[in-house]
PDB file of C-alpha atoms and ligand atoms in Angstrom:
ATOM      1  CA  UNK A   1     117.652  86.821 100.137  1.00 69.00           C
ATOM      2  CA  UNK A   2     115.857  90.353 100.644  1.00 80.00           C
ATOM      3  CA  UNK A   3     112.163  90.275 102.719  1.00 79.00           C
ATOM      4  CA  UNK A   4     110.408  91.423  99.878  1.00 84.00           C
ATOM      5  CA  UNK A   5     112.031  88.687  97.361  1.00 89.00           C
ATOM      6  CA  UNK A   6     112.558  91.148  94.707  1.00 93.00           C
ATOM      7  CA  UNK A   7     116.148  90.888  94.320  1.00 94.00           C
ATOM      8  CA  UNK A   8     115.663  88.020  91.115  1.00 95.00           C
ATOM      9  CA  UNK A   9     113.667  91.176  89.546  1.00 96.00           C
ATOM     10  CA  UNK A  10     116.341  93.839  90.407  1.00 96.00           C
ATOM     11  CA  UNK A  11     118.501  91.332  88.751  1.00 96.00           C
ATOM     12  CA  UNK A  12     117.180  90.740  85.550  1.00 97.00           C
ATOM     13  CA  UNK A  13     116.532  94.630  85.586  1.00 96.00           C
ATOM     14  CA  UNK A  14     120.302  95.077  85.572  1.00 96.00           C
ATOM     15  CA  UNK A  15     120.618  92.742  82.763  1.00 96.00           C
ATOM     16  CA  UNK A  16     118.527  94.323  80.489  1.00 95.00           C
ATOM     17  CA  UNK A  17     119.648  97.775  81.408  1.00 94.00           C
ATOM     18  CA  UNK A  18     123.021  96.678  80.523  1.00 95.00           C
ATOM     19  CA  UNK A  19     121.615  95.656  77.410  1.00 94.00           C
ATOM     20  CA  UNK A  20     121.241  98.732  76.082  1.00 85.00           C
ATOM     21  CA  UNK A  21     118.280  99.472  73.456  1.00 87.00           C
ATOM     22  CA  UNK A  22     114.984 100.744  73.825  1.00 86.00           C
ATOM     23  CA  UNK A  23     113.332  97.144  74.370  1.00 89.00           C
ATOM     24  CA  UNK A  24     115.822  96.058  76.598  1.00 92.00           C
ATOM     25  CA  UNK A  25     115.086  99.254  78.904  1.00 91.00           C
ATOM     26  CA  UNK A  26     111.070  98.366  78.478  1.00 91.00           C
ATOM     27  CA  UNK A  27     111.514  95.028  79.762  1.00 94.00           C
ATOM     28  CA  UNK A  28     113.591  96.572  82.971  1.00 95.00           C
ATOM     29  CA  UNK A  29     110.875  99.329  83.326  1.00 94.00           C
ATOM     30  CA  UNK A  30     108.626  96.129  83.589  1.00 94.00           C
ATOM     31  CA  UNK A  31     110.913  94.061  86.205  1.00 95.00           C
ATOM     32  CA  UNK A  32     110.860  97.316  88.247  1.00 95.00           C
ATOM     33  CA  UNK A  33     106.936  97.592  88.125  1.00 93.00           C
ATOM     34  CA  UNK A  34     106.846  93.870  89.469  1.00 92.00           C
ATOM     35  CA  UNK A  35     108.774  95.059  92.045  1.00 94.00           C
ATOM     36  CA  UNK A  36     106.936  97.629  93.774  1.00 91.00           C
ATOM     37  CA  UNK A  37     103.640  95.946  93.599  1.00 89.00           C
ATOM     38  CA  UNK A  38     105.564  92.812  95.362  1.00 89.00           C
ATOM     39  CA  UNK A  39     106.901  95.336  97.958  1.00 87.00           C
ATOM     40  CA  UNK A  40     103.382  97.014  98.141  1.00 85.00           C
ATOM     41  CA  UNK A  41     101.473  93.639  98.234  1.00 85.00           C
ATOM     42  CA  UNK A  42     103.879  92.137 100.655  1.00 83.00           C
ATOM     43  CA  UNK A  43     103.377  95.251 103.307  1.00 79.00           C
ATOM     44  CA  UNK A  44      99.563  94.593 102.460  1.00 79.00           C
ATOM     45  CA  UNK A  45      99.797  90.356 103.315  1.00 79.00           C
ATOM     46  CA  UNK A  46     100.775  91.170 106.733  1.00 72.00           C
ATOM     47  CA  UNK A  47      97.383  92.486 107.338  1.00 67.00           C
ATOM     48  CA  UNK A  48      97.049  88.958 107.808  1.00 63.00           C
ATOM     49  CA  UNK A  49      93.506  87.386 106.545  1.00 65.00           C
ATOM     50  CA  UNK A  50      91.646  90.652 107.913  1.00 69.00           C
ATOM     51  CA  UNK A  51      91.659  92.090 104.238  1.00 74.00           C
ATOM     52  CA  UNK A  52      91.275  89.325 101.463  1.00 74.00           C
ATOM     53  CA  UNK A  53      93.810  89.797  98.827  1.00 76.00           C
ATOM     54  CA  UNK A  54      91.968  89.928  96.209  1.00 78.00           C
ATOM     55  CA  UNK A  55      90.214  93.050  97.451  1.00 76.00           C
ATOM     56  CA  UNK A  56      93.791  94.876  97.454  1.00 76.00           C
ATOM     57  CA  UNK A  57      95.295  93.021  94.399  1.00 76.00           C
ATOM     58  CA  UNK A  58      92.510  94.348  92.432  1.00 78.00           C
ATOM     59  CA  UNK A  59      94.365  97.808  93.066  1.00 80.00           C
ATOM     60  CA  UNK A  60      97.212  99.179  91.613  1.00 80.00           C
ATOM     61  CA  UNK A  61     100.036 100.145  94.361  1.00 82.00           C
ATOM     62  CA  UNK A  62      99.709 103.994  94.608  1.00 79.00           C
ATOM     63  CA  UNK A  63      96.235 103.298  95.640  1.00 80.00           C
ATOM     64  CA  UNK A  64      96.799 100.080  97.943  1.00 81.00           C
ATOM     65  CA  UNK A  65      99.650 102.578  99.517  1.00 76.00           C
ATOM     66  CA  UNK A  66      97.108 104.861 100.294  1.00 78.00           C
ATOM     67  CA  UNK A  67      95.008 102.456 101.966  1.00 79.00           C
ATOM     68  CA  UNK A  68      97.942 101.055 103.894  1.00 76.00           C
ATOM     69  CA  UNK A  69      98.904 105.254 104.694  1.00 75.00           C
ATOM     70  CA  UNK A  70      95.275 105.537 105.996  1.00 77.00           C
ATOM     71  CA  UNK A  71      95.797 102.984 108.640  1.00 75.00           C
ATOM     72  CA  UNK A  72      99.292 103.653 110.056  1.00 71.00           C
ATOM     73  CA  UNK A  73     100.271 107.481 108.339  1.00 69.00           C
ATOM     74  CA  UNK A  74     103.933 106.368 109.105  1.00 70.00           C
ATOM     75  CA  UNK A  75     104.112 103.175 107.159  1.00 69.00           C
ATOM     76  CA  UNK A  76     106.305 105.515 105.104  1.00 71.00           C
ATOM     77  CA  UNK A  77     108.534 106.256 106.889  1.00 73.00           C
ATOM     78  CA  UNK A  78     111.939 104.247 108.055  1.00 71.00           C
ATOM     79  CA  UNK A  79     112.127 103.269 111.990  1.00 70.00           C
ATOM     80  CA  UNK A  80     114.381 100.657 114.109  1.00 73.00           C
ATOM     81  CA  UNK A  81     112.760  98.966 116.631  1.00 69.00           C
ATOM     82  CA  UNK A  82     114.449  98.071 119.839  1.00 71.00           C
ATOM     83  CA  UNK A  83     113.432  96.575 122.923  1.00 72.00           C
ATOM     84  CA  UNK A  84     114.504  97.258 126.578  1.00 72.00           C
ATOM     85  CA  UNK A  85     114.249  94.062 128.726  1.00 71.00           C
ATOM     86  CA  UNK A  86     114.833  96.344 131.817  1.00 76.00           C
ATOM     87  CA  UNK A  87     112.322  98.408 134.152  1.00 74.00           C
ATOM     88  CA  UNK A  88     112.988 100.520 136.792  1.00 75.00           C
ATOM     89  CA  UNK A  89     109.784 101.718 138.905  1.00 77.00           C
ATOM     90  CA  UNK A  90     107.624 100.780 135.458  1.00 73.00           C
ATOM     91  CA  UNK A  91     110.136 102.627 133.035  1.00 76.00           C
ATOM     92  CA  UNK A  92     112.695 101.256 130.933  1.00 75.00           C
ATOM     93  CA  UNK A  93     116.020 100.886 132.118  1.00 76.00           C
ATOM     94  CA  UNK A  94     119.142  99.901 130.852  1.00 77.00           C
ATOM     95  CA  UNK A  95     120.476  98.442 127.486  1.00 77.00           C
ATOM     96  CA  UNK A  96     117.969  98.875 124.481  1.00 74.00           C
ATOM     97  CA  UNK A  97     118.613  95.983 121.919  1.00 72.00           C
ATOM     98  CA  UNK A  98     117.886  96.757 118.342  1.00 72.00           C
ATOM     99  CA  UNK A  99     115.788  94.642 116.837  1.00 67.00           C
ATOM    100  CA  UNK A 100     115.691  95.789 113.208  1.00 70.00           C
ATOM    101  CA  UNK A 101     115.104  98.571 110.699  1.00 72.00           C
ATOM    102  CA  UNK A 102     112.302  99.307 108.604  1.00 71.00           C
ATOM    103  CA  UNK A 103     112.083 101.066 105.376  1.00 76.00           C
ATOM    104  CA  UNK A 104     109.501 101.554 102.870  1.00 77.00           C
ATOM    105  CA  UNK A 105     108.863 103.430  99.663  1.00 79.00           C
ATOM    106  CA  UNK A 106     107.842 106.765 100.489  1.00 79.00           C
ATOM    107  CA  UNK A 107     104.211 107.551  98.733  1.00 78.00           C
ATOM    108  CA  UNK A 108     105.677 110.088  97.101  1.00 81.00           C
ATOM    109  CA  UNK A 109     108.243 108.127  95.521  1.00 86.00           C
ATOM    110  CA  UNK A 110     106.068 105.347  94.532  1.00 83.00           C
ATOM    111  CA  UNK A 111     103.346 107.327  92.796  1.00 82.00           C
ATOM    112  CA  UNK A 112     106.051 109.052  91.069  1.00 86.00           C
ATOM    113  CA  UNK A 113     107.901 106.732  89.579  1.00 89.00           C
ATOM    114  CA  UNK A 114     105.473 103.552  89.431  1.00 88.00           C
ATOM    115  CA  UNK A 115     103.639 105.848  87.138  1.00 85.00           C
ATOM    116  CA  UNK A 116     106.559 107.110  85.008  1.00 87.00           C
ATOM    117  CA  UNK A 117     107.579 103.334  84.791  1.00 89.00           C
ATOM    118  CA  UNK A 118     103.760 102.757  83.220  1.00 86.00           C
ATOM    119  CA  UNK A 119     104.256 105.380  81.062  1.00 84.00           C
ATOM    120  CA  UNK A 120     107.165 104.454  79.473  1.00 82.00           C
ATOM    121  CA  UNK A 121     105.721 100.713  79.026  1.00 81.00           C
ATOM    122  CA  UNK A 122     102.665 102.037  77.289  1.00 74.00           C
ATOM    123  CA  UNK A 123     104.378 104.259  74.480  1.00 61.00           C
ATOM    124  CA  UNK A 124     104.889 101.007  73.097  1.00 51.00           C
ATOM    125  CA  UNK A 125     101.813 101.723  70.810  1.00 51.00           C
ATOM    126  CA  UNK A 126     102.832 104.937  69.815  1.00 52.00           C
ATOM    127  CA  UNK A 127     105.794 105.355  67.013  1.00 52.00           C
ATOM    128  CA  UNK A 128     109.191 105.309  68.610  1.00 51.00           C
ATOM    129  CA  UNK A 129     110.891 107.730  66.165  1.00 51.00           C
ATOM    130  CA  UNK A 130     108.347 110.499  66.849  1.00 55.00           C
ATOM    131  CA  UNK A 131     108.390 109.587  71.068  1.00 54.00           C
ATOM    132  CA  UNK A 132     112.291 110.144  72.175  1.00 54.00           C
ATOM    133  CA  UNK A 133     112.967 108.418  74.586  1.00 52.00           C
ATOM    134  CA  UNK A 134     112.212 110.345  77.750  1.00 71.00           C
ATOM    135  CA  UNK A 135     113.367 107.705  80.503  1.00 76.00           C
ATOM    136  CA  UNK A 136     117.441 107.454  81.201  1.00 86.00           C
ATOM    137  CA  UNK A 137     119.099 103.873  82.021  1.00 91.00           C
ATOM    138  CA  UNK A 138     120.317 105.986  85.125  1.00 93.00           C
ATOM    139  CA  UNK A 139     116.768 106.984  86.178  1.00 92.00           C
ATOM    140  CA  UNK A 140     115.966 103.244  86.302  1.00 94.00           C
ATOM    141  CA  UNK A 141     119.451 102.459  88.179  1.00 95.00           C
ATOM    142  CA  UNK A 142     118.589 105.248  90.653  1.00 94.00           C
ATOM    143  CA  UNK A 143     114.709 103.423  91.348  1.00 94.00           C
ATOM    144  CA  UNK A 144     117.005  99.743  91.841  1.00 95.00           C
ATOM    145  CA  UNK A 145     119.350 101.203  94.427  1.00 94.00           C
ATOM    146  CA  UNK A 146     116.264 102.420  96.665  1.00 91.00           C
ATOM    147  CA  UNK A 147     114.182  99.127  95.735  1.00 92.00           C
ATOM    148  CA  UNK A 148     117.223  97.456  97.156  1.00 92.00           C
ATOM    149  CA  UNK A 149     117.483  99.447 100.092  1.00 88.00           C
ATOM    150  CA  UNK A 150     113.881  98.222 101.154  1.00 86.00           C
ATOM    151  CA  UNK A 151     114.409  94.976 100.067  1.00 87.00           C
ATOM    152  CA  UNK A 152     117.786  94.429 102.348  1.00 85.00           C
ATOM    153  CA  UNK A 153     115.862  96.256 105.125  1.00 78.00           C
ATOM    154  CA  UNK A 154     115.197  93.381 108.699  1.00 69.00           C
ATOM    155  CA  UNK A 155     111.635  93.751 108.970  1.00 67.00           C
ATOM    156  CA  UNK A 156     108.245  94.180 107.536  1.00 64.00           C
ATOM    157  CA  UNK A 157     106.169  95.680 110.546  1.00 61.00           C
ATOM    158  CA  UNK A 158     102.955  95.199 111.057  1.00 59.00           C
ATOM    159  CA  UNK A 159     100.168  97.090 111.984  1.00 58.00           C
ATOM    160  CA  UNK A 160      97.604  97.966 114.705  1.00 65.00           C
ATOM    161  CA  UNK A 161      94.063  96.163 115.001  1.00 75.00           C
ATOM    162  CA  UNK A 162      92.040  96.794 111.823  1.00 79.00           C
ATOM    163  CA  UNK A 163      88.186  96.536 111.919  1.00 84.00           C
ATOM    164  CA  UNK A 164      85.395  96.277 109.002  1.00 87.00           C
ATOM    165  CA  UNK A 165      82.180  98.188 108.687  1.00 90.00           C
ATOM    166  CA  UNK A 166      79.923  98.039 105.714  1.00 92.00           C
ATOM    167  CA  UNK A 167      78.830 101.170 103.636  1.00 93.00           C
ATOM    168  CA  UNK A 168      75.087 101.641 104.346  1.00 92.00           C
ATOM    169  CA  UNK A 169      75.037 102.991 101.036  1.00 93.00           C
ATOM    170  CA  UNK A 170      76.324  99.879  98.009  1.00 94.00           C
ATOM    171  CA  UNK A 171      77.334  97.436 101.496  1.00 92.00           C
ATOM    172  CA  UNK A 172      81.216  97.486 100.333  1.00 89.00           C
ATOM    173  CA  UNK A 173      83.012  96.392 103.470  1.00 87.00           C
ATOM    174  CA  UNK A 174      85.548  99.214 104.882  1.00 88.00           C
ATOM    175  CA  UNK A 175      88.788  98.347 106.822  1.00 86.00           C
ATOM    176  CA  UNK A 176      89.599 100.770 109.430  1.00 86.00           C
ATOM    177  CA  UNK A 177      93.127 100.657 111.699  1.00 83.00           C
ATOM    178  CA  UNK A 178      92.895 101.361 115.792  1.00 81.00           C
ATOM    179  CA  UNK A 179      94.689 104.743 115.091  1.00 79.00           C
ATOM    180  CA  UNK A 180      92.286 105.909 112.277  1.00 84.00           C
ATOM    181  CA  UNK A 181      89.272 105.459 114.893  1.00 87.00           C
ATOM    182  CA  UNK A 182      91.131 106.945 117.904  1.00 83.00           C
ATOM    183  CA  UNK A 183      92.172 109.928 115.646  1.00 84.00           C
ATOM    184  CA  UNK A 184      88.300 110.318 114.576  1.00 88.00           C
ATOM    185  CA  UNK A 185      89.381 110.024 110.894  1.00 87.00           C
ATOM    186  CA  UNK A 186      87.183 110.590 107.754  1.00 89.00           C
ATOM    187  CA  UNK A 187      87.064 107.716 105.275  1.00 89.00           C
ATOM    188  CA  UNK A 188      85.493 107.463 102.278  1.00 89.00           C
ATOM    189  CA  UNK A 189      84.154 104.179 100.648  1.00 90.00           C
ATOM    190  CA  UNK A 190      86.644 102.556  98.019  1.00 85.00           C
ATOM    191  CA  UNK A 191      83.361 102.064  95.874  1.00 87.00           C
ATOM    192  CA  UNK A 192      84.438 105.303  93.248  1.00 84.00           C
ATOM    193  CA  UNK A 193      80.490 105.081  92.523  1.00 89.00           C
ATOM    194  CA  UNK A 194      79.426 105.239  96.136  1.00 90.00           C
ATOM    195  CA  UNK A 195      81.372 107.990  97.377  1.00 87.00           C
ATOM    196  CA  UNK A 196      80.010 108.060 101.021  1.00 92.00           C
ATOM    197  CA  UNK A 197      82.116 109.625 103.823  1.00 92.00           C
ATOM    198  CA  UNK A 198      82.201 108.367 107.132  1.00 92.00           C
ATOM    199  CA  UNK A 199      83.470 109.612 110.501  1.00 92.00           C
ATOM    200  CA  UNK A 200      84.821 106.994 112.799  1.00 91.00           C
ATOM    201  CA  UNK A 201      85.309 107.273 116.740  1.00 91.00           C
ATOM    202  CA  UNK A 202      86.150 105.396 119.711  1.00 89.00           C
ATOM    203  CA  UNK A 203      82.969 104.097 121.364  1.00 87.00           C
ATOM    204  CA  UNK A 204      83.234 101.716 124.455  1.00 78.00           C
ATOM    205  CA  UNK A 205      86.831 100.240 125.224  1.00 69.00           C
ATOM    206  CA  UNK A 206      86.739  97.694 122.980  1.00 73.00           C
ATOM    207  CA  UNK A 207      84.015  99.177 119.963  1.00 85.00           C
ATOM    208  CA  UNK A 208      84.118 101.859 117.371  1.00 89.00           C
ATOM    209  CA  UNK A 209      81.395 103.672 116.316  1.00 90.00           C
ATOM    210  CA  UNK A 210      81.004 104.992 112.382  1.00 91.00           C
ATOM    211  CA  UNK A 211      78.765 108.271 111.590  1.00 89.00           C
ATOM    212  CA  UNK A 212      78.217 109.425 107.950  1.00 90.00           C
ATOM    213  CA  UNK A 213      79.638 113.031 107.480  1.00 86.00           C
ATOM    214  CA  UNK A 214      76.579 114.403 106.223  1.00 82.00           C
ATOM    215  CA  UNK A 215      74.057 111.945 106.734  1.00 75.00           C
ATOM    216  CA  UNK A 216      70.650 113.725 105.776  1.00 79.00           C
ATOM    217  CA  UNK A 217      71.934 113.959 102.146  1.00 80.00           C
ATOM    218  CA  UNK A 218      70.869 110.572 101.329  1.00 89.00           C
ATOM    219  CA  UNK A 219      68.416 109.827  98.614  1.00 90.00           C
ATOM    220  CA  UNK A 220      66.455 106.284  96.984  1.00 93.00           C
ATOM    221  CA  UNK A 221      67.216 105.803  93.817  1.00 94.00           C
ATOM    222  CA  UNK A 222      63.410 105.903  91.863  1.00 95.00           C
ATOM    223  CA  UNK A 223      64.375 103.000  89.649  1.00 95.00           C
ATOM    224  CA  UNK A 224      66.240 100.413  91.954  1.00 96.00           C
ATOM    225  CA  UNK A 225      65.390 101.818  95.239  1.00 95.00           C
ATOM    226  CA  UNK A 226      69.220 101.684  96.618  1.00 95.00           C
ATOM    227  CA  UNK A 227      70.425 104.475  98.647  1.00 94.00           C
ATOM    228  CA  UNK A 228      72.699 107.021  97.029  1.00 93.00           C
ATOM    229  CA  UNK A 229      75.066 109.714  98.664  1.00 91.00           C
ATOM    230  CA  UNK A 230      75.670 113.371  98.351  1.00 88.00           C
ATOM    231  CA  UNK A 231      78.720 113.043 100.367  1.00 86.00           C
ATOM    232  CA  UNK A 232      81.225 113.823  97.678  1.00 83.00           C
ATOM    233  CA  UNK A 233      79.093 115.705  95.540  1.00 82.00           C
ATOM    234  CA  UNK A 234      80.359 119.675  95.945  1.00 77.00           C
ATOM    235  CA  UNK A 235      78.991 121.342  92.859  1.00 79.00           C
ATOM    236  CA  UNK A 236      75.995 121.265  90.773  1.00 81.00           C
ATOM    237  CA  UNK A 237      76.430 118.236  87.879  1.00 85.00           C
ATOM    238  CA  UNK A 238      74.999 114.763  87.274  1.00 88.00           C
ATOM    239  CA  UNK A 239      75.414 111.300  89.565  1.00 89.00           C
ATOM    240  CA  UNK A 240      74.679 108.419  88.259  1.00 92.00           C
ATOM    241  CA  UNK A 241      73.280 105.807  90.419  1.00 94.00           C
ATOM    242  CA  UNK A 242      76.289 103.780  91.730  1.00 94.00           C
ATOM    243  CA  UNK A 243      73.749 100.432  91.645  1.00 95.00           C
ATOM    244  CA  UNK A 244      71.552 101.007  88.252  1.00 96.00           C
ATOM    245  CA  UNK A 245      73.328 103.601  86.737  1.00 94.00           C
ATOM    246  CA  UNK A 246      70.245 105.958  86.386  1.00 94.00           C
ATOM    247  CA  UNK A 247      71.193 109.159  86.305  1.00 93.00           C
ATOM    248  CA  UNK A 248      70.128 112.236  88.279  1.00 92.00           C
ATOM    249  CA  UNK A 249      70.721 115.866  88.399  1.00 89.00           C
ATOM    250  CA  UNK A 250      72.271 117.765  91.931  1.00 86.00           C
ATOM    251  CA  UNK A 251      71.198 121.115  92.228  1.00 83.00           C
ATOM    252  CA  UNK A 252      72.452 122.611  95.554  1.00 76.00           C
ATOM    253  CA  UNK A 253      69.749 125.736  96.757  1.00 73.00           C
ATOM    254  CA  UNK A 254      71.126 128.879  96.693  1.00 70.00           C
ATOM    255  CA  UNK A 255      71.516 130.602 100.133  1.00 69.00           C
ATOM    256  CA  UNK A 256      68.977 133.759  99.961  1.00 73.00           C
ATOM    257  CA  UNK A 257      69.904 136.454 102.176  1.00 78.00           C
ATOM    258  CA  UNK A 258      67.317 139.558 102.259  1.00 77.00           C
ATOM    259  CA  UNK A 259      67.459 142.933 103.752  1.00 80.00           C
ATOM    260  CA  UNK A 260      64.977 143.258 106.247  1.00 80.00           C
ATOM    261  CA  UNK A 261      64.572 145.981 108.637  1.00 83.00           C
ATOM    262  CA  UNK A 262      62.490 145.765 111.556  1.00 87.00           C
ATOM    263  CA  UNK A 263      59.805 148.413 111.421  1.00 81.00           C
ATOM    264  CA  UNK A 264      59.924 151.104 113.998  1.00 71.00           C
TER     265      UNK A 264
HETATM  266 ZN1   ZN B   1      80.032 102.984  99.114  1.00 53.27          ZN
HETATM  267 ZN1   ZN B   2      69.833 103.185  90.916  1.00 53.27          ZN
END
């Protein structure tokens, strides 16, 4: 059995493709979407109890995959894991033993194909005659080949340590990996209505600190009193309070430069 347990879905997809016809192809699409979801969620489940599944299961795979890549920039690259049992002067020496191969769907592949499958599924509500089939059985077969490769790899790689902190505006729990902390990465709040941006950095050996990218641009909502951030607002326009939805207009002061020669 494959490590992501999607073989049954892939076999069902193949038999739907063999049946031919529009609705069979749609059933195949559904099986492939489920396979992609299983792969991404299983990978996230490797984080153990750090992130409750309820958090990421509410997200679609492209977004969940983005979170994964934030944690571990190499998460979508194939890798072979090997250990060396012998050491000489503190360095590896002698034979390396291969432990296994790790493969993951590249994030570009995932975005493209997941959306493609979704589009095909949603065409059900449109008239079939006026909407020629844009997805060919060959496209689906190619996806099956890629998914099977990932399923047949030997291991699901774990992650470096994951910690969490609370958004100081909307109090959403945000997760960071050690590699993000060491790289002093920027992390946006997961709450789309909030938009606060943080910079994480190492502090003492076991701790990390978070700073807001633009700490002086917060304001308290007049109606509900909750703190709102302007971190993600780049041009003049409306902004709704993340908490009570009250609307505000944000205008940036123009920088004024005046000619001011000193009198001689
Ligand atoms: Zn927030
Ligand atoms: Zn408010």
